[in-house]
Amino acid sequence: MMSSIRVTDEETLRVVKEEAGFVRFEIERRLAKSLRLHGGLVKGSESLVGNVVSGNFYSAQPFGVVDGIDYCWTGFPRKVEIERIRQVHETNDIVLLTSLGVSPSGEIFNVNSEFLAATVAGSMSASKIIYFNVHGTSFQNKLTEKPVQNLRVSDAKNLLEYYKMRIHPKGFALVDLDGDSPQQSATLRTPGSMETLIKVGYSMVALEKGVKRAHILAPENGALVQELYTRDGCGTLISRDIYEGIRRADVSDVAGISELTEPL
């Protein structure tokens, strides 16, 4: 079995604090600049320009000891302050969360950011969650060699089951290694493929928690706008509602077509 979980000791936690602080202020700076350049909502004669707000909008708890290993300051989300986040949104502000969560006793834990995003999105009943794939890896149809733009929940589940990957309730990815599967071995050796499967896993967590759609995109200029505001987008959409548009039927659709036409 292979796991994505890492032990966060005191030195690692110190580094994470420094990096999280730097990234937080850099994102705040860029978002604040964009908000002021493009303006905000207009109410009467007043333009409401939003702010970026960060704080303890969720609490964390420790992993503890798993399989005889003490994970020290590695943690996972305990509770999301839903009403506090909604209050901030009502004032046209953006909530920024970091991967450092604080426990009720004041201890700081290193939380997986993808799992945190899925947990918060599910708690807020968000309509979308968007993940960026660092390596830019996408899915391709073997027969048509065209990119796969949409996945149903059942397709995503089958994909994860095929590669024996799952997300632990505490937020880390687990892979049951199969020595007889060369396909799994080749995929796990490819960082981009492995990352994409993990993003699919966290997308499934979000969808199971109530989010309607999950997007996986390459971190390219214009990718987010193209994905959200064009018909075909540029990434992979996993949805638990119907969002496939009109396409040619294939053999896999025969059962569904038969079921639809049976009452007629």
PDB file of C-alpha atoms in Angstrom:
ATOM      1  CA  MET A   1       0.000   0.000   0.000  1.00  0.00           C
ATOM      2  CA  MET A   2       1.217   3.502  -0.847  1.00  0.00           C
ATOM      3  CA  SER A   3       0.075   6.633   0.986  1.00  0.00           C
ATOM      4  CA  SER A   4       0.353  10.357   0.294  1.00  0.00           C
ATOM      5  CA  ILE A   5       0.459  11.247   4.000  1.00  0.00           C
ATOM      6  CA  ARG A   6       3.627  12.774   5.437  1.00  0.00           C
ATOM      7  CA  VAL A   7       4.855  13.228   8.985  1.00  0.00           C
ATOM      8  CA  THR A   8       4.983  16.888  10.030  1.00  0.00           C
ATOM      9  CA  ASP A   9       7.626  17.280  12.722  1.00  0.00           C
ATOM     10  CA  GLU A  10       8.494  20.578  14.426  1.00  0.00           C
ATOM     11  CA  GLU A  11      11.062  21.611  11.803  1.00  0.00           C
ATOM     12  CA  THR A  12       8.689  20.781   8.951  1.00  0.00           C
ATOM     13  CA  LEU A  13       5.900  22.718  10.659  1.00  0.00           C
ATOM     14  CA  ARG A  14       8.183  25.737  10.955  1.00  0.00           C
ATOM     15  CA  VAL A  15       8.890  25.629   7.214  1.00  0.00           C
ATOM     16  CA  VAL A  16       5.187  25.173   6.422  1.00  0.00           C
ATOM     17  CA  LYS A  17       4.332  28.229   8.541  1.00  0.00           C
ATOM     18  CA  GLU A  18       6.861  30.351   6.657  1.00  0.00           C
ATOM     19  CA  GLU A  19       5.722  29.174   3.228  1.00  0.00           C
ATOM     20  CA  ALA A  20       2.005  29.393   4.053  1.00  0.00           C
ATOM     21  CA  GLY A  21       2.473  32.935   5.312  1.00  0.00           C
ATOM     22  CA  PHE A  22       4.349  33.974   2.179  1.00  0.00           C
ATOM     23  CA  VAL A  23       1.795  32.381  -0.165  1.00  0.00           C
ATOM     24  CA  ARG A  24      -1.114  33.859   1.776  1.00  0.00           C
ATOM     25  CA  PHE A  25       0.146  37.446   1.526  1.00  0.00           C
ATOM     26  CA  GLU A  26       1.114  36.995  -2.132  1.00  0.00           C
ATOM     27  CA  ILE A  27      -2.391  35.761  -2.997  1.00  0.00           C
ATOM     28  CA  GLU A  28      -3.956  38.557  -0.943  1.00  0.00           C
ATOM     29  CA  ARG A  29      -1.829  41.108  -2.800  1.00  0.00           C
ATOM     30  CA  ARG A  30      -2.781  39.820  -6.235  1.00  0.00           C
ATOM     31  CA  LEU A  31      -6.470  39.391  -5.439  1.00  0.00           C
ATOM     32  CA  ALA A  32      -6.702  42.854  -3.855  1.00  0.00           C
ATOM     33  CA  LYS A  33      -5.086  44.363  -6.953  1.00  0.00           C
ATOM     34  CA  SER A  34      -7.516  42.570  -9.285  1.00  0.00           C
ATOM     35  CA  LEU A  35     -10.545  43.529  -7.218  1.00  0.00           C
ATOM     36  CA  ARG A  36      -9.621  47.180  -7.326  1.00  0.00           C
ATOM     37  CA  LEU A  37      -8.719  47.157 -11.019  1.00  0.00           C
ATOM     38  CA  HIS A  38     -11.973  45.552 -12.118  1.00  0.00           C
ATOM     39  CA  GLY A  39     -14.275  47.047  -9.493  1.00  0.00           C
ATOM     40  CA  GLY A  40     -17.011  45.261  -7.597  1.00  0.00           C
ATOM     41  CA  LEU A  41     -20.767  45.289  -7.242  1.00  0.00           C
ATOM     42  CA  VAL A  42     -22.543  48.574  -7.803  1.00  0.00           C
ATOM     43  CA  LYS A  43     -25.144  49.541  -5.225  1.00  0.00           C
ATOM     44  CA  GLY A  44     -26.826  52.826  -6.073  1.00  0.00           C
ATOM     45  CA  SER A  45     -24.067  55.316  -6.738  1.00  0.00           C
ATOM     46  CA  GLU A  46     -21.556  53.370  -4.635  1.00  0.00           C
ATOM     47  CA  SER A  47     -19.169  50.765  -6.020  1.00  0.00           C
ATOM     48  CA  LEU A  48     -18.629  47.964  -3.517  1.00  0.00           C
ATOM     49  CA  VAL A  49     -15.078  46.696  -3.958  1.00  0.00           C
ATOM     50  CA  GLY A  50     -14.540  43.453  -2.073  1.00  0.00           C
ATOM     51  CA  ASN A  51     -11.663  42.622   0.229  1.00  0.00           C
ATOM     52  CA  VAL A  52      -9.701  39.438   0.882  1.00  0.00           C
ATOM     53  CA  VAL A  53     -10.349  38.067   4.357  1.00  0.00           C
ATOM     54  CA  SER A  54      -8.353  35.290   6.028  1.00  0.00           C
ATOM     55  CA  GLY A  55      -8.599  33.853   9.509  1.00  0.00           C
ATOM     56  CA  ASN A  56      -9.563  30.807  11.552  1.00  0.00           C
ATOM     57  CA  PHE A  57     -12.598  29.812   9.515  1.00  0.00           C
ATOM     58  CA  TYR A  58     -12.044  26.137  10.299  1.00  0.00           C
ATOM     59  CA  SER A  59     -10.562  24.121  13.134  1.00  0.00           C
ATOM     60  CA  ALA A  60      -8.235  21.141  12.815  1.00  0.00           C
ATOM     61  CA  GLN A  61      -7.414  18.005  14.748  1.00  0.00           C
ATOM     62  CA  PRO A  62      -4.348  15.715  14.734  1.00  0.00           C
ATOM     63  CA  PHE A  63      -3.980  12.515  12.753  1.00  0.00           C
ATOM     64  CA  GLY A  64      -2.504  10.931  15.822  1.00  0.00           C
ATOM     65  CA  VAL A  65      -0.886   7.508  15.472  1.00  0.00           C
ATOM     66  CA  VAL A  66      -1.755   5.511  12.335  1.00  0.00           C
ATOM     67  CA  ASP A  67      -0.322   2.013  11.823  1.00  0.00           C
ATOM     68  CA  GLY A  68       2.231   2.647  14.572  1.00  0.00           C
ATOM     69  CA  ILE A  69       3.442   5.957  13.099  1.00  0.00           C
ATOM     70  CA  ASP A  70       3.024   9.224  15.010  1.00  0.00           C
ATOM     71  CA  TYR A  71       2.245  11.919  12.461  1.00  0.00           C
ATOM     72  CA  CYS A  72       2.958  14.700  14.982  1.00  0.00           C
ATOM     73  CA  TRP A  73       1.610  18.005  13.585  1.00  0.00           C
ATOM     74  CA  THR A  74      -0.157  16.557  10.556  1.00  0.00           C
ATOM     75  CA  GLY A  75      -3.892  17.089  10.882  1.00  0.00           C
ATOM     76  CA  PHE A  76      -7.238  17.201   9.109  1.00  0.00           C
ATOM     77  CA  PRO A  77     -10.316  19.468   9.270  1.00  0.00           C
ATOM     78  CA  ARG A  78     -12.428  19.216  12.409  1.00  0.00           C
ATOM     79  CA  LYS A  79     -15.145  21.824  11.885  1.00  0.00           C
ATOM     80  CA  VAL A  80     -15.908  24.469   9.262  1.00  0.00           C
ATOM     81  CA  GLU A  81     -17.323  27.803  10.438  1.00  0.00           C
ATOM     82  CA  ILE A  82     -20.011  27.939   7.757  1.00  0.00           C
ATOM     83  CA  GLU A  83     -21.969  30.928   9.071  1.00  0.00           C
ATOM     84  CA  ARG A  84     -18.846  33.040   9.532  1.00  0.00           C
ATOM     85  CA  ILE A  85     -17.801  32.362   5.941  1.00  0.00           C
ATOM     86  CA  ARG A  86     -21.278  33.251   4.662  1.00  0.00           C
ATOM     87  CA  GLN A  87     -21.238  36.496   6.612  1.00  0.00           C
ATOM     88  CA  VAL A  88     -18.005  37.455   4.867  1.00  0.00           C
ATOM     89  CA  HIS A  89     -19.468  36.555   1.465  1.00  0.00           C
ATOM     90  CA  GLU A  90     -22.520  38.707   2.142  1.00  0.00           C
ATOM     91  CA  THR A  91     -20.248  41.764   2.341  1.00  0.00           C
ATOM     92  CA  ASN A  92     -18.823  40.979  -1.113  1.00  0.00           C
ATOM     93  CA  ASP A  93     -15.514  39.739   0.325  1.00  0.00           C
ATOM     94  CA  ILE A  94     -13.385  36.707  -0.565  1.00  0.00           C
ATOM     95  CA  VAL A  95     -12.410  34.171   2.102  1.00  0.00           C
ATOM     96  CA  LEU A  96      -8.835  32.887   1.871  1.00  0.00           C
ATOM     97  CA  LEU A  97      -7.914  29.723   3.772  1.00  0.00           C
ATOM     98  CA  THR A  98      -4.454  28.297   4.371  1.00  0.00           C
ATOM     99  CA  SER A  99      -3.382  24.721   5.044  1.00  0.00           C
ATOM    100  CA  LEU A 100      -2.618  25.590   8.673  1.00  0.00           C
ATOM    101  CA  GLY A 101      -5.536  24.751  10.941  1.00  0.00           C
ATOM    102  CA  VAL A 102      -5.809  25.580  14.624  1.00  0.00           C
ATOM    103  CA  SER A 103      -7.290  23.180  17.178  1.00  0.00           C
ATOM    104  CA  PRO A 104      -9.619  24.327  19.999  1.00  0.00           C
ATOM    105  CA  SER A 105      -6.627  24.051  22.371  1.00  0.00           C
ATOM    106  CA  GLY A 106      -4.563  26.404  20.168  1.00  0.00           C
ATOM    107  CA  GLU A 107      -2.273  23.861  18.497  1.00  0.00           C
ATOM    108  CA  ILE A 108      -1.432  24.310  14.800  1.00  0.00           C
ATOM    109  CA  PHE A 109      -1.685  21.404  12.344  1.00  0.00           C
ATOM    110  CA  ASN A 110      -0.618  20.951   8.744  1.00  0.00           C
ATOM    111  CA  VAL A 111      -3.768  20.101   6.759  1.00  0.00           C
ATOM    112  CA  ASN A 112      -3.921  18.725   3.214  1.00  0.00           C
ATOM    113  CA  SER A 113      -5.126  21.655   1.099  1.00  0.00           C
ATOM    114  CA  GLU A 114      -7.043  19.558  -1.479  1.00  0.00           C
ATOM    115  CA  PHE A 115      -8.961  17.737   1.239  1.00  0.00           C
ATOM    116  CA  LEU A 116      -9.583  21.031   3.034  1.00  0.00           C
ATOM    117  CA  ALA A 117     -11.040  22.493  -0.170  1.00  0.00           C
ATOM    118  CA  ALA A 118     -13.316  19.480  -0.641  1.00  0.00           C
ATOM    119  CA  THR A 119     -14.463  19.619   2.998  1.00  0.00           C
ATOM    120  CA  VAL A 120     -15.216  23.352   2.958  1.00  0.00           C
ATOM    121  CA  ALA A 121     -16.933  23.208  -0.443  1.00  0.00           C
ATOM    122  CA  GLY A 122     -19.111  20.330   0.741  1.00  0.00           C
ATOM    123  CA  SER A 123     -19.974  22.087   4.002  1.00  0.00           C
ATOM    124  CA  MET A 124     -20.969  25.216   2.058  1.00  0.00           C
ATOM    125  CA  SER A 125     -23.002  23.202  -0.486  1.00  0.00           C
ATOM    126  CA  ALA A 126     -20.947  24.878  -3.213  1.00  0.00           C
ATOM    127  CA  SER A 127     -21.983  24.483  -6.826  1.00  0.00           C
ATOM    128  CA  LYS A 128     -18.376  24.070  -8.026  1.00  0.00           C
ATOM    129  CA  ILE A 129     -14.909  23.167  -6.840  1.00  0.00           C
ATOM    130  CA  ILE A 130     -11.881  23.777  -9.062  1.00  0.00           C
ATOM    131  CA  TYR A 131      -8.520  22.026  -8.787  1.00  0.00           C
ATOM    132  CA  PHE A 132      -5.417  22.991 -10.738  1.00  0.00           C
ATOM    133  CA  ASN A 133      -3.242  20.155 -11.968  1.00  0.00           C
ATOM    134  CA  VAL A 134       0.386  21.277 -11.692  1.00  0.00           C
ATOM    135  CA  HIS A 135       1.630  18.925 -14.426  1.00  0.00           C
ATOM    136  CA  GLY A 136      -1.270  19.785 -16.739  1.00  0.00           C
ATOM    137  CA  THR A 137      -2.070  16.103 -17.337  1.00  0.00           C
ATOM    138  CA  SER A 138      -5.510  15.377 -18.807  1.00  0.00           C
ATOM    139  CA  PHE A 139      -7.538  12.345 -19.884  1.00  0.00           C
ATOM    140  CA  GLN A 140      -7.620  11.145 -23.473  1.00  0.00           C
ATOM    141  CA  ASN A 141      -9.935   8.733 -25.247  1.00  0.00           C
ATOM    142  CA  LYS A 142      -7.831   5.807 -26.511  1.00  0.00           C
ATOM    143  CA  LEU A 143     -10.064   5.243 -29.539  1.00  0.00           C
ATOM    144  CA  THR A 144     -10.584   8.815 -30.747  1.00  0.00           C
ATOM    145  CA  GLU A 145      -7.419  10.309 -29.203  1.00  0.00           C
ATOM    146  CA  LYS A 146      -9.543  13.282 -28.196  1.00  0.00           C
ATOM    147  CA  PRO A 147      -9.470  14.811 -24.708  1.00  0.00           C
ATOM    148  CA  VAL A 148     -12.122  13.596 -22.263  1.00  0.00           C
ATOM    149  CA  GLN A 149     -13.951  16.752 -21.210  1.00  0.00           C
ATOM    150  CA  ASN A 150     -16.682  15.248 -19.031  1.00  0.00           C
ATOM    151  CA  LEU A 151     -16.802  12.403 -16.538  1.00  0.00           C
ATOM    152  CA  ARG A 152     -19.859  11.128 -14.758  1.00  0.00           C
ATOM    153  CA  VAL A 153     -19.538  10.225 -11.093  1.00  0.00           C
ATOM    154  CA  SER A 154     -19.794   6.538 -11.995  1.00  0.00           C
ATOM    155  CA  ASP A 155     -16.956   6.926 -14.524  1.00  0.00           C
ATOM    156  CA  ALA A 156     -14.723   8.627 -11.963  1.00  0.00           C
ATOM    157  CA  LYS A 157     -15.475   5.914  -9.396  1.00  0.00           C
ATOM    158  CA  ASN A 158     -14.618   3.185 -11.899  1.00  0.00           C
ATOM    159  CA  LEU A 159     -11.381   4.972 -12.753  1.00  0.00           C
ATOM    160  CA  LEU A 160     -10.297   5.123  -9.107  1.00  0.00           C
ATOM    161  CA  GLU A 161     -11.307   1.495  -8.527  1.00  0.00           C
ATOM    162  CA  TYR A 162      -9.312   0.415 -11.590  1.00  0.00           C
ATOM    163  CA  TYR A 163      -6.152   1.964 -10.164  1.00  0.00           C
ATOM    164  CA  LYS A 164      -7.092   0.860  -6.615  1.00  0.00           C
ATOM    165  CA  MET A 165      -6.979   4.409  -5.278  1.00  0.00           C
ATOM    166  CA  ARG A 166      -9.113   5.850  -2.487  1.00  0.00           C
ATOM    167  CA  ILE A 167      -9.160   8.835  -0.166  1.00  0.00           C
ATOM    168  CA  HIS A 168      -8.919   8.060   3.547  1.00  0.00           C
ATOM    169  CA  PRO A 169     -11.560   9.748   5.785  1.00  0.00           C
ATOM    170  CA  LYS A 170      -8.718  11.772   7.323  1.00  0.00           C
ATOM    171  CA  GLY A 171      -7.835  13.214   3.940  1.00  0.00           C
ATOM    172  CA  PHE A 172      -4.875  11.392   2.435  1.00  0.00           C
ATOM    173  CA  ALA A 173      -4.709   9.281  -0.726  1.00  0.00           C
ATOM    174  CA  LEU A 174      -4.164   5.521  -0.476  1.00  0.00           C
ATOM    175  CA  VAL A 175      -3.221   3.130  -3.272  1.00  0.00           C
ATOM    176  CA  ASP A 176      -3.451  -0.638  -2.875  1.00  0.00           C
ATOM    177  CA  LEU A 177      -0.402  -1.754  -4.866  1.00  0.00           C
ATOM    178  CA  ASP A 178      -0.977  -4.547  -7.355  1.00  0.00           C
ATOM    179  CA  GLY A 179       2.231  -6.205  -8.533  1.00  0.00           C
ATOM    180  CA  ASP A 180       0.323  -7.972 -11.321  1.00  0.00           C
ATOM    181  CA  SER A 181      -0.900  -4.697 -12.872  1.00  0.00           C
ATOM    182  CA  PRO A 182       1.685  -3.117 -15.198  1.00  0.00           C
ATOM    183  CA  GLN A 183      -0.802  -0.355 -16.008  1.00  0.00           C
ATOM    184  CA  GLN A 184      -0.989   0.683 -12.349  1.00  0.00           C
ATOM    185  CA  SER A 185       2.797   0.533 -11.958  1.00  0.00           C
ATOM    186  CA  ALA A 186       3.348   2.721 -15.037  1.00  0.00           C
ATOM    187  CA  THR A 187       0.778   5.251 -13.852  1.00  0.00           C
ATOM    188  CA  LEU A 188       2.240   5.508 -10.362  1.00  0.00           C
ATOM    189  CA  ARG A 189       5.686   6.129 -11.834  1.00  0.00           C
ATOM    190  CA  THR A 190       4.362   9.114 -13.804  1.00  0.00           C
ATOM    191  CA  PRO A 191       3.987  12.186 -11.536  1.00  0.00           C
ATOM    192  CA  GLY A 192       1.425  13.849 -13.782  1.00  0.00           C
ATOM    193  CA  SER A 193      -0.818  10.779 -13.969  1.00  0.00           C
ATOM    194  CA  MET A 194      -0.567  10.169 -10.239  1.00  0.00           C
ATOM    195  CA  GLU A 195      -1.426  13.788  -9.476  1.00  0.00           C
ATOM    196  CA  THR A 196      -4.438  13.698 -11.790  1.00  0.00           C
ATOM    197  CA  LEU A 197      -5.805  10.550 -10.139  1.00  0.00           C
ATOM    198  CA  ILE A 198      -5.394  12.154  -6.708  1.00  0.00           C
ATOM    199  CA  LYS A 199      -7.262  15.255  -7.915  1.00  0.00           C
ATOM    200  CA  VAL A 200     -10.062  12.972  -9.150  1.00  0.00           C
ATOM    201  CA  GLY A 201     -10.134  11.345  -5.714  1.00  0.00           C
ATOM    202  CA  TYR A 202     -10.526  14.661  -3.912  1.00  0.00           C
ATOM    203  CA  SER A 203     -13.100  15.757  -6.490  1.00  0.00           C
ATOM    204  CA  MET A 204     -15.131  12.666  -5.606  1.00  0.00           C
ATOM    205  CA  VAL A 205     -14.897  13.560  -1.904  1.00  0.00           C
ATOM    206  CA  ALA A 206     -16.334  17.003  -2.686  1.00  0.00           C
ATOM    207  CA  LEU A 207     -19.119  15.581  -4.861  1.00  0.00           C
ATOM    208  CA  GLU A 208     -20.063  13.038  -2.205  1.00  0.00           C
ATOM    209  CA  LYS A 209     -20.255  15.871   0.340  1.00  0.00           C
ATOM    210  CA  GLY A 210     -22.772  17.755  -1.798  1.00  0.00           C
ATOM    211  CA  VAL A 211     -20.829  19.795  -4.374  1.00  0.00           C
ATOM    212  CA  LYS A 212     -22.469  19.633  -7.810  1.00  0.00           C
ATOM    213  CA  ARG A 213     -19.467  19.830 -10.122  1.00  0.00           C
ATOM    214  CA  ALA A 214     -15.691  19.487  -9.919  1.00  0.00           C
ATOM    215  CA  HIS A 215     -13.240  20.893 -12.476  1.00  0.00           C
ATOM    216  CA  ILE A 216      -9.616  19.825 -12.981  1.00  0.00           C
ATOM    217  CA  LEU A 217      -7.570  22.337 -14.975  1.00  0.00           C
ATOM    218  CA  ALA A 218      -4.010  22.930 -16.130  1.00  0.00           C
ATOM    219  CA  PRO A 219      -2.476  26.074 -14.583  1.00  0.00           C
ATOM    220  CA  GLU A 220      -2.358  28.065 -17.812  1.00  0.00           C
ATOM    221  CA  ASN A 221      -3.239  31.681 -18.536  1.00  0.00           C
ATOM    222  CA  GLY A 222      -6.917  31.952 -19.439  1.00  0.00           C
ATOM    223  CA  ALA A 223      -7.714  28.351 -18.472  1.00  0.00           C
ATOM    224  CA  LEU A 224     -10.197  29.300 -15.750  1.00  0.00           C
ATOM    225  CA  VAL A 225     -12.093  31.752 -17.986  1.00  0.00           C
ATOM    226  CA  GLN A 226     -12.190  29.249 -20.853  1.00  0.00           C
ATOM    227  CA  GLU A 227     -13.421  26.454 -18.597  1.00  0.00           C
ATOM    228  CA  LEU A 228     -16.211  28.488 -17.018  1.00  0.00           C
ATOM    229  CA  TYR A 229     -17.351  30.643 -19.921  1.00  0.00           C
ATOM    230  CA  THR A 230     -17.057  28.480 -23.027  1.00  0.00           C
ATOM    231  CA  ARG A 231     -19.165  25.505 -24.050  1.00  0.00           C
ATOM    232  CA  ASP A 232     -16.389  22.897 -24.228  1.00  0.00           C
ATOM    233  CA  GLY A 233     -14.042  24.373 -21.617  1.00  0.00           C
ATOM    234  CA  CYS A 234     -10.402  23.289 -21.464  1.00  0.00           C
ATOM    235  CA  GLY A 235     -10.211  20.875 -18.533  1.00  0.00           C
ATOM    236  CA  THR A 236     -12.050  17.873 -17.133  1.00  0.00           C
ATOM    237  CA  LEU A 237     -15.483  18.253 -15.565  1.00  0.00           C
ATOM    238  CA  ILE A 238     -16.810  15.654 -13.119  1.00  0.00           C
ATOM    239  CA  SER A 239     -20.473  16.186 -12.340  1.00  0.00           C
ATOM    240  CA  ARG A 240     -23.181  14.511 -10.326  1.00  0.00           C
ATOM    241  CA  ASP A 241     -25.871  16.211 -12.402  1.00  0.00           C
ATOM    242  CA  ILE A 242     -26.531  16.025 -16.139  1.00  0.00           C
ATOM    243  CA  TYR A 243     -23.990  18.172 -17.954  1.00  0.00           C
ATOM    244  CA  GLU A 244     -23.015  16.486 -21.186  1.00  0.00           C
ATOM    245  CA  GLY A 245     -24.971  18.486 -23.768  1.00  0.00           C
ATOM    246  CA  ILE A 246     -25.845  16.899 -27.130  1.00  0.00           C
ATOM    247  CA  ARG A 247     -23.565  14.218 -28.536  1.00  0.00           C
ATOM    248  CA  ARG A 248     -23.719  11.108 -30.699  1.00  0.00           C
ATOM    249  CA  ALA A 249     -24.962   8.014 -28.912  1.00  0.00           C
ATOM    250  CA  ASP A 250     -22.628   5.056 -28.626  1.00  0.00           C
ATOM    251  CA  VAL A 251     -22.940   1.435 -27.525  1.00  0.00           C
ATOM    252  CA  SER A 252     -22.726   2.338 -23.828  1.00  0.00           C
ATOM    253  CA  ASP A 253     -25.901   4.457 -24.215  1.00  0.00           C
ATOM    254  CA  VAL A 254     -28.143   1.634 -25.528  1.00  0.00           C
ATOM    255  CA  ALA A 255     -29.389   0.580 -22.075  1.00  0.00           C
ATOM    256  CA  GLY A 256     -30.196   4.163 -21.101  1.00  0.00           C
ATOM    257  CA  ILE A 257     -32.012   4.863 -24.381  1.00  0.00           C
ATOM    258  CA  SER A 258     -34.033   1.669 -23.990  1.00  0.00           C
ATOM    259  CA  GLU A 259     -35.009   2.681 -20.464  1.00  0.00           C
ATOM    260  CA  LEU A 260     -36.088   6.153 -21.624  1.00  0.00           C
ATOM    261  CA  THR A 261     -38.209   4.874 -24.522  1.00  0.00           C
ATOM    262  CA  GLU A 262     -39.817   1.948 -22.670  1.00  0.00           C
ATOM    263  CA  PRO A 263     -42.835   3.993 -21.386  1.00  0.00           C
ATOM    264  CA  LEU A 264     -43.580   4.999 -24.986  1.00  0.00           C
TER     265      LEU A 264
END
